[in-house]
XYZ file of C-alpha atoms in Angstrom:
177
model
C 87.516 136.632 102.578
C 86.733 133.178 100.881
C 88.051 132.431 96.918
C 84.741 133.065 95.419
C 84.700 137.008 97.043
C 88.093 137.017 95.785
C 87.432 135.661 92.075
C 84.705 138.363 92.155
C 86.541 140.817 93.458
C 89.184 140.318 90.752
C 86.614 140.107 88.278
C 85.253 143.019 89.533
C 88.879 145.281 88.865
C 89.045 143.084 85.649
C 91.368 140.328 86.406
C 90.687 137.965 83.489
C 92.047 135.310 85.525
C 89.431 135.591 87.980
C 86.882 135.679 84.866
C 87.866 132.721 83.769
C 88.010 131.172 87.000
C 84.204 132.069 87.621
C 82.977 131.164 84.334
C 84.682 127.431 84.782
C 82.769 127.188 87.928
C 79.437 128.042 87.570
C 79.075 126.907 83.505
C 78.491 123.808 83.870
C 76.026 124.014 86.451
C 74.210 127.263 84.966
C 73.874 125.299 81.116
C 72.676 122.274 83.231
C 69.610 124.361 85.045
C 69.002 125.743 81.459
C 68.713 123.235 79.901
C 66.388 121.288 81.744
C 64.430 124.537 82.000
C 63.988 124.537 78.328
C 64.778 121.489 76.994
C 66.604 122.022 74.319
C 70.338 121.695 74.256
C 71.008 124.368 71.880
C 69.560 127.109 72.953
C 70.458 126.061 76.652
C 74.293 126.893 75.380
C 73.544 130.209 74.212
C 71.478 131.319 77.045
C 74.578 129.845 79.347
C 76.420 132.443 76.739
C 74.304 135.281 77.347
C 74.506 134.418 81.222
C 78.245 134.771 81.253
C 78.367 137.899 78.541
C 76.029 139.755 80.913
C 77.833 138.791 83.845
C 80.905 140.080 82.151
C 79.141 143.524 81.478
C 77.671 143.466 84.930
C 80.237 142.164 87.511
C 80.891 146.079 88.481
C 77.585 146.393 89.788
C 77.757 143.097 91.852
C 77.428 144.071 95.465
C 78.096 141.627 98.654
C 74.400 141.071 100.166
C 74.993 138.116 102.276
C 73.933 136.245 99.658
C 76.237 134.010 97.807
C 77.360 134.904 93.896
C 75.459 131.830 92.863
C 72.271 133.648 93.695
C 73.081 136.169 91.899
C 74.292 134.494 88.644
C 70.961 131.915 88.825
C 69.025 134.956 89.039
C 70.274 136.204 85.796
C 70.115 132.848 83.968
C 65.924 132.825 85.378
C 65.362 135.925 83.744
C 67.501 134.834 80.492
C 65.050 131.695 80.565
C 61.744 133.804 81.340
C 62.838 135.984 78.659
C 63.450 133.044 76.226
C 60.184 131.916 77.140
C 58.614 135.041 76.467
C 60.046 134.653 72.526
C 59.227 130.767 73.011
C 56.326 130.758 70.041
C 58.400 131.968 67.481
C 60.470 129.233 68.142
C 61.220 125.244 66.848
C 62.141 123.436 70.036
C 63.933 120.137 70.732
C 63.122 118.110 73.424
C 64.848 117.058 76.183
C 65.342 113.445 74.757
C 67.469 114.770 72.216
C 70.237 115.407 74.669
C 73.194 113.254 74.558
C 73.815 110.779 77.368
C 77.353 111.091 78.591
C 79.501 108.812 80.387
C 80.076 105.939 77.865
C 77.253 104.204 79.099
C 76.273 100.796 76.826
C 73.407 101.406 74.708
C 71.444 99.389 76.820
C 71.733 101.829 79.470
C 71.744 104.884 77.545
C 68.617 103.975 76.101
C 67.127 103.163 80.129
C 68.318 106.571 80.949
C 66.592 108.402 78.290
C 63.293 106.698 78.481
C 63.672 107.823 82.261
C 64.447 111.855 81.348
C 61.599 111.255 78.726
C 58.875 110.563 81.646
C 60.735 112.677 84.080
C 59.897 115.875 81.193
C 56.787 114.791 80.733
C 56.250 114.154 84.727
C 57.448 117.825 85.098
C 55.606 119.479 83.302
C 52.664 118.564 85.254
C 54.334 120.370 87.811
C 53.279 124.269 88.832
C 56.083 126.955 87.222
C 57.469 127.378 91.103
C 58.045 123.813 91.333
C 59.667 123.024 88.557
C 62.222 126.310 89.191
C 62.643 124.386 92.531
C 63.668 121.078 91.162
C 66.035 122.755 87.822
C 67.806 124.985 90.677
C 67.996 122.565 93.479
C 69.187 119.283 91.479
C 70.086 120.465 87.558
C 71.700 123.863 89.070
C 72.735 122.249 92.463
C 72.153 124.849 94.265
C 71.140 124.117 98.279
C 68.353 125.281 99.814
C 69.454 128.767 100.620
C 70.736 129.309 97.579
C 67.274 128.506 95.976
C 65.883 130.399 98.335
C 67.499 133.703 97.463
C 67.443 133.216 94.182
C 63.308 132.601 93.942
C 63.209 135.351 96.557
C 61.239 133.068 98.431
C 61.954 131.593 102.101
C 64.006 127.957 102.688
C 60.742 126.796 104.572
C 59.071 127.704 101.238
C 61.308 126.459 99.097
C 61.655 123.002 101.429
C 57.896 122.851 100.878
C 57.677 123.312 97.027
C 60.553 120.537 96.764
C 58.749 118.082 98.679
C 55.384 118.510 96.880
C 57.427 118.284 93.601
C 59.122 114.902 95.195
C 55.627 113.214 96.377
C 54.381 114.245 92.741
C 56.589 112.786 90.283
C 57.409 109.652 93.015
C 53.346 109.134 92.442
C 53.834 109.467 88.699
C 56.582 107.022 88.320
C 54.599 104.796 90.790
C 51.628 105.225 88.348
C 53.894 103.990 85.735
């Protein structure tokens, strides 16, 4: 039995330590995925917390079916992001350029990163919704192609094709300036 499976089984029996370890292992990945998808750090924190509340309430129903636990977790996050956008017309959002650049970068480097993020955010909106989801899961969520395929209900080949076309589009946009 893998460490992740032991943690999940422990969490299913109410082991608080196992739940805490799962939370710590996945919080940053889920948050990055959500903030890239919605562009609002504050709302992304709320949604990420909601993901883990849902996990807490429904982990007992999780069944191992050949898919990693992370696929189930990112599916919950995806569903909450979809719900967020359904309600988006009633909200004022903070653009992704307000995300704080971490890592102690000097001001010039921080500005350069911020400008590139703004540019990337603008170019990402030109991708299809499915391409945006693949890019968010793969790079913000740090999921493998296989995990991304399971979360999206697609084949690995389809995920690779979507990622390739998105990367080609983004490269072309960056080259055009």
